[in-house]
Amino acid sequence: MMSDEEREEKELDLTSPEVVTKYKSAAEIANKALQLVISECKPKAKIVDICEKGDSFIREQTGNMYKNVKKKIERGVAFPTCISVNNTICHFSPLSSDETVLEEGDMVKIDLGCHIDGFIAVVAHTHVLQEGPVTGRAADVIAAANTAAEVALRLVRPGKKNKDVTEAIQKVAASYDCKIVEGVLSHQLKQFVIDGNKVVLSVANPETRVDEAEFEENEVYSIDIVTSTGEGKPKLLDEKQTTIYKRAVDRNYHLKMKASRFIFSEITQKYPIMPFTARALEEKRARLGLVECVNHDLLQPYPVLHEKPGDFVAHIKFTVLLMPNGSDRVTSHPLQDLQPTKTIDDPEIKAWLSLGIKTKKKGGGKKKKGKKGDKTEDAEPMDTTTNGAASQE
């Protein structure tokens, strides 16, 4: 007989249908939240208001699930809604007092996450505030991110290694004359763990080394692709812009300031595990208290990073379940019409894109009819003739 602990351990991966359901429910909410946020992105809209709407929607939708279960199930925001514009790379989720608004023509990167019982689904998407097709270098950088994401989806599969993906996405970006942004990590996701130990590097260089790892069946990954028309070297311009933090669970320190102790106990109660935004804390006390918490490594900051002004940056992130019958990409959103200046001619990239996503099952089992609105992604190769503008539906 298995002990309870062993049973717990065993059931918490994708071999448990209940776990798969929780991932998919979280993904559905993340996709809808993304849809909502995109619809709110209009010229002159205040960024902080849109971020709030995204987070509120996730809290509301997850709050409606698993209400009547005996054991309380944690659920809610797994990553606060961020809206990073133009050459801002990531993590822009400003405080309530911030007046920044969107403008016509902005390239908007939306990043958010949702969890149910600690099973996390994250998504990021790039949208340009304009009518009609996106053209020129703006289209190149989005197509580069999308095509790299499509290639990664096909290479993150059991038996392949993390370095295969790192090399492939760089090759894709180069074919659009873009760079993959350094320092972005794609992580394995586990229950209540948004940054698991198995990672895929965006760019391999001497400063950043990660352990070689092989993907395995029943694992879940968040695949994070950020492309740039610039150098792809993120810069931290102002630490004061940082608003997203995550509790470093393994660190302890006796805080000296009263404000720090107050804010840290609030964080420990409300946000013990997942990243959160300082907007959700009492603002005046938070600013003071957060500094000491960060200085003593009790909180891990997610800094706002930038490319040079004038550079375009695109971001696509998705969650993929490595199921026994193939890869199931559970978060995505269709792209705008893109007209890039470059096309993919490289035979190796074309070969990657023609790989199927699902592995065919043995035997002649009847295929279940897809429910209305179900995505059926049976081994569909990406159409390379559309210059990476293939929609992700």
mmCIF file of C-alpha atoms in Angstrom, residues 79-333:
data_model
loop_
_atom_site.group_PDB
_atom_site.id
_atom_site.type_symbol
_atom_site.label_atom_id
_atom_site.label_comp_id
_atom_site.label_asym_id
_atom_site.label_seq_id
_atom_site.Cartn_x
_atom_site.Cartn_y
_atom_site.Cartn_z
ATOM 1 C CA PHE A 79 1.053 36.737 -11.751
ATOM 2 C CA PRO A 80 -0.288 40.305 -11.611
ATOM 3 C CA THR A 81 -1.448 41.843 -14.888
ATOM 4 C CA CYS A 82 1.405 43.799 -16.486
ATOM 5 C CA ILE A 83 1.172 46.139 -19.446
ATOM 6 C CA SER A 84 4.607 47.003 -20.810
ATOM 7 C CA VAL A 85 4.641 49.419 -23.718
ATOM 8 C CA ASN A 86 7.046 49.829 -26.671
ATOM 9 C CA ASN A 87 10.671 49.582 -25.478
ATOM 10 C CA THR A 88 9.649 48.621 -21.926
ATOM 11 C CA ILE A 89 10.329 44.892 -21.799
ATOM 12 C CA CYS A 90 8.351 43.584 -18.847
ATOM 13 C CA HIS A 91 6.756 43.821 -15.380
ATOM 14 C CA PHE A 92 5.133 47.250 -15.727
ATOM 15 C CA SER A 93 2.169 47.180 -13.327
ATOM 16 C CA PRO A 94 2.147 50.642 -11.789
ATOM 17 C CA LEU A 95 0.808 51.946 -8.467
ATOM 18 C CA SER A 96 -2.641 53.548 -8.287
ATOM 19 C CA SER A 97 -1.148 57.038 -8.339
ATOM 20 C CA ASP A 98 0.513 56.453 -11.734
ATOM 21 C CA GLU A 99 -1.022 58.462 -14.572
ATOM 22 C CA THR A 100 0.604 56.702 -17.560
ATOM 23 C CA VAL A 101 -1.830 56.208 -20.459
ATOM 24 C CA LEU A 102 -1.710 54.235 -23.688
ATOM 25 C CA GLU A 103 -1.332 56.006 -27.031
ATOM 26 C CA GLU A 104 -2.332 55.180 -30.605
ATOM 27 C CA GLY A 105 0.369 53.034 -32.218
ATOM 28 C CA ASP A 106 1.752 51.691 -28.915
ATOM 29 C CA MET A 107 3.093 48.151 -28.932
ATOM 30 C CA VAL A 108 1.494 46.706 -25.812
ATOM 31 C CA LYS A 109 2.782 43.584 -24.066
ATOM 32 C CA ILE A 110 0.273 42.010 -21.702
ATOM 33 C CA ASP A 111 1.428 39.436 -19.164
ATOM 34 C CA LEU A 112 -0.734 37.724 -16.525
ATOM 35 C CA GLY A 113 -1.313 34.469 -14.685
ATOM 36 C CA CYS A 114 -3.995 32.577 -12.822
ATOM 37 C CA HIS A 115 -3.935 29.567 -10.493
ATOM 38 C CA ILE A 116 -6.389 27.116 -9.049
ATOM 39 C CA ASP A 117 -5.119 25.118 -6.077
ATOM 40 C CA GLY A 118 -1.604 26.207 -7.001
ATOM 41 C CA PHE A 119 -1.843 24.865 -10.567
ATOM 42 C CA ILE A 120 -0.687 27.800 -12.627
ATOM 43 C CA ALA A 121 -1.481 29.016 -16.130
ATOM 44 C CA VAL A 122 0.382 32.041 -17.474
ATOM 45 C CA VAL A 123 0.084 33.891 -20.765
ATOM 46 C CA ALA A 124 1.656 36.902 -22.473
ATOM 47 C CA HIS A 125 0.642 38.522 -25.735
ATOM 48 C CA THR A 126 1.653 41.492 -27.885
ATOM 49 C CA HIS A 127 -0.893 43.815 -29.445
ATOM 50 C CA VAL A 128 -0.406 47.062 -31.379
ATOM 51 C CA LEU A 129 -2.973 49.816 -30.824
ATOM 52 C CA GLN A 130 -3.890 50.443 -34.439
ATOM 53 C CA GLU A 131 -6.412 49.559 -37.115
ATOM 54 C CA GLY A 132 -5.352 47.354 -40.001
ATOM 55 C CA PRO A 133 -2.316 45.118 -40.395
ATOM 56 C CA VAL A 134 0.920 45.662 -38.466
ATOM 57 C CA THR A 135 3.788 46.251 -40.911
ATOM 58 C CA GLY A 136 7.529 46.893 -41.002
ATOM 59 C CA ARG A 137 9.838 46.187 -38.060
ATOM 60 C CA ALA A 138 6.912 46.115 -35.629
ATOM 61 C CA ALA A 139 5.502 43.168 -37.585
ATOM 62 C CA ASP A 140 8.954 41.529 -37.758
ATOM 63 C CA VAL A 141 9.444 41.548 -33.994
ATOM 64 C CA ILE A 142 5.973 40.108 -33.277
ATOM 65 C CA ALA A 143 6.325 37.476 -36.014
ATOM 66 C CA ALA A 144 9.750 36.560 -34.592
ATOM 67 C CA ALA A 145 8.245 36.015 -31.126
ATOM 68 C CA ASN A 146 5.294 34.078 -32.508
ATOM 69 C CA THR A 147 7.343 31.839 -34.786
ATOM 70 C CA ALA A 148 9.857 31.216 -31.979
ATOM 71 C CA ALA A 149 6.927 30.278 -29.713
ATOM 72 C CA GLU A 150 5.579 27.878 -32.350
ATOM 73 C CA VAL A 151 9.014 26.266 -32.730
ATOM 74 C CA ALA A 152 9.444 26.030 -28.941
ATOM 75 C CA LEU A 153 6.020 24.374 -28.651
ATOM 76 C CA ARG A 154 7.271 21.667 -31.019
ATOM 77 C CA LEU A 155 10.644 21.199 -29.313
ATOM 78 C CA VAL A 156 9.483 21.184 -25.703
ATOM 79 C CA ARG A 157 8.618 17.514 -25.755
ATOM 80 C CA PRO A 158 9.768 14.416 -23.923
ATOM 81 C CA GLY A 159 13.284 13.374 -24.951
ATOM 82 C CA LYS A 160 14.359 16.841 -26.121
ATOM 83 C CA LYS A 161 16.729 19.018 -24.088
ATOM 84 C CA ASN A 162 16.411 22.588 -22.888
ATOM 85 C CA LYS A 163 19.438 23.692 -24.921
ATOM 86 C CA ASP A 164 17.760 22.520 -28.154
ATOM 87 C CA VAL A 165 15.032 25.094 -27.542
ATOM 88 C CA THR A 166 17.465 27.895 -26.652
ATOM 89 C CA GLU A 167 19.388 27.405 -29.899
ATOM 90 C CA ALA A 168 16.267 27.105 -32.039
ATOM 91 C CA ILE A 169 14.517 30.263 -30.830
ATOM 92 C CA GLN A 170 17.661 32.311 -31.431
ATOM 93 C CA LYS A 171 17.848 31.010 -34.968
ATOM 94 C CA VAL A 172 14.210 31.987 -35.555
ATOM 95 C CA ALA A 173 14.703 35.511 -34.185
ATOM 96 C CA ALA A 174 17.780 36.004 -36.351
ATOM 97 C CA SER A 175 15.830 35.098 -39.474
ATOM 98 C CA TYR A 176 13.600 38.130 -38.771
ATOM 99 C CA ASP A 177 16.705 40.223 -38.057
ATOM 100 C CA CYS A 178 15.665 40.439 -34.400
ATOM 101 C CA LYS A 179 17.232 39.337 -31.143
ATOM 102 C CA ILE A 180 15.891 37.129 -28.378
ATOM 103 C CA VAL A 181 16.080 39.220 -25.197
ATOM 104 C CA GLU A 182 18.665 37.918 -22.722
ATOM 105 C CA GLY A 183 17.889 36.850 -19.177
ATOM 106 C CA VAL A 184 14.361 35.586 -19.874
ATOM 107 C CA LEU A 185 13.784 32.132 -18.403
ATOM 108 C CA SER A 186 11.104 29.617 -19.304
ATOM 109 C CA HIS A 187 10.333 27.578 -16.185
ATOM 110 C CA GLN A 188 8.816 24.269 -15.330
ATOM 111 C CA LEU A 189 5.574 24.869 -13.403
ATOM 112 C CA LYS A 190 4.608 22.757 -10.407
ATOM 113 C CA GLN A 191 1.885 23.093 -7.803
ATOM 114 C CA PHE A 192 2.420 26.496 -6.144
ATOM 115 C CA VAL A 193 5.781 26.868 -7.941
ATOM 116 C CA ILE A 194 5.888 29.453 -10.726
ATOM 117 C CA ASP A 195 9.666 29.197 -11.184
ATOM 118 C CA GLY A 196 10.520 25.503 -11.080
ATOM 119 C CA ASN A 197 14.114 24.256 -11.262
ATOM 120 C CA LYS A 198 14.032 23.001 -14.830
ATOM 121 C CA VAL A 199 14.511 26.028 -17.062
ATOM 122 C CA VAL A 200 15.060 26.993 -20.666
ATOM 123 C CA LEU A 201 17.413 29.921 -21.209
ATOM 124 C CA SER A 202 16.471 32.536 -23.789
ATOM 125 C CA VAL A 203 20.107 33.147 -24.683
ATOM 126 C CA ALA A 204 23.068 31.049 -23.641
ATOM 127 C CA ASN A 205 26.122 33.128 -22.800
ATOM 128 C CA PRO A 206 29.067 32.783 -20.432
ATOM 129 C CA GLU A 207 27.382 34.751 -17.621
ATOM 130 C CA THR A 208 24.188 32.700 -17.565
ATOM 131 C CA ARG A 209 24.501 28.966 -17.272
ATOM 132 C CA VAL A 210 21.740 26.555 -16.392
ATOM 133 C CA ASP A 211 21.820 22.825 -15.808
ATOM 134 C CA GLU A 212 21.117 20.758 -18.858
ATOM 135 C CA ALA A 213 17.677 19.201 -18.521
ATOM 136 C CA GLU A 214 15.504 16.879 -20.534
ATOM 137 C CA PHE A 215 11.759 17.399 -20.830
ATOM 138 C CA GLU A 216 9.627 14.557 -19.532
ATOM 139 C CA GLU A 217 6.073 13.392 -19.939
ATOM 140 C CA ASN A 218 3.521 14.839 -17.490
ATOM 141 C CA GLU A 219 5.533 18.018 -16.904
ATOM 142 C CA VAL A 220 4.165 21.529 -17.347
ATOM 143 C CA TYR A 221 6.159 24.491 -18.692
ATOM 144 C CA SER A 222 5.683 28.191 -19.078
ATOM 145 C CA ILE A 223 7.439 29.074 -22.342
ATOM 146 C CA ASP A 224 8.492 32.698 -22.351
ATOM 147 C CA ILE A 225 9.676 34.386 -25.556
ATOM 148 C CA VAL A 226 10.715 38.045 -25.716
ATOM 149 C CA THR A 227 12.112 39.479 -28.959
ATOM 150 C CA SER A 228 13.592 42.867 -29.752
ATOM 151 C CA THR A 229 14.645 44.894 -32.784
ATOM 152 C CA GLY A 230 17.433 46.257 -30.556
ATOM 153 C CA GLU A 231 20.356 44.536 -28.847
ATOM 154 C CA GLY A 232 18.242 42.326 -26.621
ATOM 155 C CA LYS A 233 20.070 43.450 -23.493
ATOM 156 C CA PRO A 234 17.570 44.529 -20.838
ATOM 157 C CA LYS A 235 18.409 47.525 -18.656
ATOM 158 C CA LEU A 236 17.059 48.470 -15.250
ATOM 159 C CA LEU A 237 16.529 52.240 -15.417
ATOM 160 C CA ASP A 238 14.762 52.933 -12.155
ATOM 161 C CA GLU A 239 14.301 50.604 -9.192
ATOM 162 C CA LYS A 240 11.375 52.732 -8.047
ATOM 163 C CA GLN A 241 9.380 51.373 -10.992
ATOM 164 C CA THR A 242 9.443 47.872 -9.490
ATOM 165 C CA THR A 243 6.062 46.948 -8.034
ATOM 166 C CA ILE A 244 5.952 43.160 -8.394
ATOM 167 C CA TYR A 245 7.561 40.951 -5.770
ATOM 168 C CA LYS A 246 7.487 37.371 -4.631
ATOM 169 C CA ARG A 247 8.075 36.091 -1.124
ATOM 170 C CA ALA A 248 11.382 34.209 -0.907
ATOM 171 C CA VAL A 249 10.078 31.281 1.089
ATOM 172 C CA ASP A 250 13.425 30.005 2.301
ATOM 173 C CA ARG A 251 14.728 33.289 3.746
ATOM 174 C CA ASN A 252 14.344 34.691 7.246
ATOM 175 C CA TYR A 253 15.542 37.944 8.766
ATOM 176 C CA HIS A 254 14.456 39.998 11.746
ATOM 177 C CA LEU A 255 13.267 43.267 10.213
ATOM 178 C CA LYS A 256 14.275 46.422 12.108
ATOM 179 C CA MET A 257 11.648 48.909 10.911
ATOM 180 C CA LYS A 258 8.080 48.786 12.140
ATOM 181 C CA ALA A 259 6.782 49.606 8.643
ATOM 182 C CA SER A 260 8.730 46.656 7.222
ATOM 183 C CA ARG A 261 7.387 44.248 9.823
ATOM 184 C CA PHE A 262 3.844 45.460 9.222
ATOM 185 C CA ILE A 263 4.070 45.070 5.453
ATOM 186 C CA PHE A 264 5.891 41.748 5.652
ATOM 187 C CA SER A 265 3.243 40.220 7.874
ATOM 188 C CA GLU A 266 0.567 41.437 5.428
ATOM 189 C CA ILE A 267 2.478 39.818 2.549
ATOM 190 C CA THR A 268 2.962 36.580 4.465
ATOM 191 C CA GLN A 269 -0.773 36.407 5.137
ATOM 192 C CA LYS A 270 -2.117 37.456 1.750
ATOM 193 C CA TYR A 271 0.618 36.491 -0.714
ATOM 194 C CA PRO A 272 2.697 33.739 0.862
ATOM 195 C CA ILE A 273 3.721 32.084 -2.417
ATOM 196 C CA MET A 274 2.686 33.783 -5.650
ATOM 197 C CA PRO A 275 4.030 37.055 -7.062
ATOM 198 C CA PHE A 276 1.921 40.093 -6.100
ATOM 199 C CA THR A 277 1.868 43.801 -6.798
ATOM 200 C CA ALA A 278 2.622 46.514 -4.231
ATOM 201 C CA ARG A 279 -0.583 48.161 -5.455
ATOM 202 C CA ALA A 280 -2.440 45.573 -3.388
ATOM 203 C CA LEU A 281 -0.726 46.689 -0.157
ATOM 204 C CA GLU A 282 -1.264 49.844 1.846
ATOM 205 C CA GLU A 283 0.644 52.166 -0.403
ATOM 206 C CA LYS A 284 2.337 54.620 1.964
ATOM 207 C CA ARG A 285 3.612 51.998 4.363
ATOM 208 C CA ALA A 286 4.467 49.629 1.541
ATOM 209 C CA ARG A 287 7.035 51.881 -0.109
ATOM 210 C CA LEU A 288 8.948 52.264 3.116
ATOM 211 C CA GLY A 289 8.724 48.674 4.241
ATOM 212 C CA LEU A 290 9.418 46.953 0.924
ATOM 213 C CA VAL A 291 12.928 48.380 0.668
ATOM 214 C CA GLU A 292 14.164 46.673 3.820
ATOM 215 C CA CYS A 293 12.441 43.409 2.835
ATOM 216 C CA VAL A 294 14.158 43.432 -0.578
ATOM 217 C CA ASN A 295 17.549 44.431 0.849
ATOM 218 C CA HIS A 296 17.484 41.357 3.074
ATOM 219 C CA ASP A 297 16.300 39.036 0.298
ATOM 220 C CA LEU A 298 12.941 38.330 1.935
ATOM 221 C CA LEU A 299 11.292 39.407 -1.308
ATOM 222 C CA GLN A 300 12.399 38.725 -4.836
ATOM 223 C CA PRO A 301 11.721 41.783 -7.030
ATOM 224 C CA TYR A 302 10.517 41.563 -10.633
ATOM 225 C CA PRO A 303 12.121 44.728 -12.000
ATOM 226 C CA VAL A 304 10.761 46.796 -14.891
ATOM 227 C CA LEU A 305 13.341 46.408 -17.663
ATOM 228 C CA HIS A 306 13.879 48.441 -20.821
ATOM 229 C CA GLU A 307 15.452 48.329 -24.255
ATOM 230 C CA LYS A 308 16.685 51.549 -25.893
ATOM 231 C CA PRO A 309 13.997 54.065 -26.856
ATOM 232 C CA GLY A 310 12.849 53.415 -30.417
ATOM 233 C CA ASP A 311 13.399 49.655 -30.190
ATOM 234 C CA PHE A 312 10.383 47.400 -30.560
ATOM 235 C CA VAL A 313 9.927 44.591 -28.048
ATOM 236 C CA ALA A 314 7.392 41.747 -28.392
ATOM 237 C CA HIS A 315 6.445 39.138 -25.802
ATOM 238 C CA ILE A 316 4.631 35.826 -26.172
ATOM 239 C CA LYS A 317 4.303 33.403 -23.290
ATOM 240 C CA PHE A 318 2.239 30.251 -23.080
ATOM 241 C CA THR A 319 1.636 27.315 -20.782
ATOM 242 C CA VAL A 320 2.064 23.817 -22.186
ATOM 243 C CA LEU A 321 1.105 20.466 -20.652
ATOM 244 C CA LEU A 322 3.297 17.574 -21.822
ATOM 245 C CA MET A 323 0.522 14.994 -21.952
ATOM 246 C CA PRO A 324 1.070 11.340 -22.886
ATOM 247 C CA ASN A 325 -0.665 11.975 -26.227
ATOM 248 C CA GLY A 326 1.381 15.071 -27.058
ATOM 249 C CA SER A 327 1.756 18.697 -26.094
ATOM 250 C CA ASP A 328 -1.288 20.689 -25.083
ATOM 251 C CA ARG A 329 -0.811 24.439 -25.300
ATOM 252 C CA VAL A 330 -3.481 25.733 -22.962
ATOM 253 C CA THR A 331 -2.931 29.518 -23.101
ATOM 254 C CA SER A 332 -2.816 31.681 -26.220
ATOM 255 C CA HIS A 333 -4.520 34.465 -28.106
#
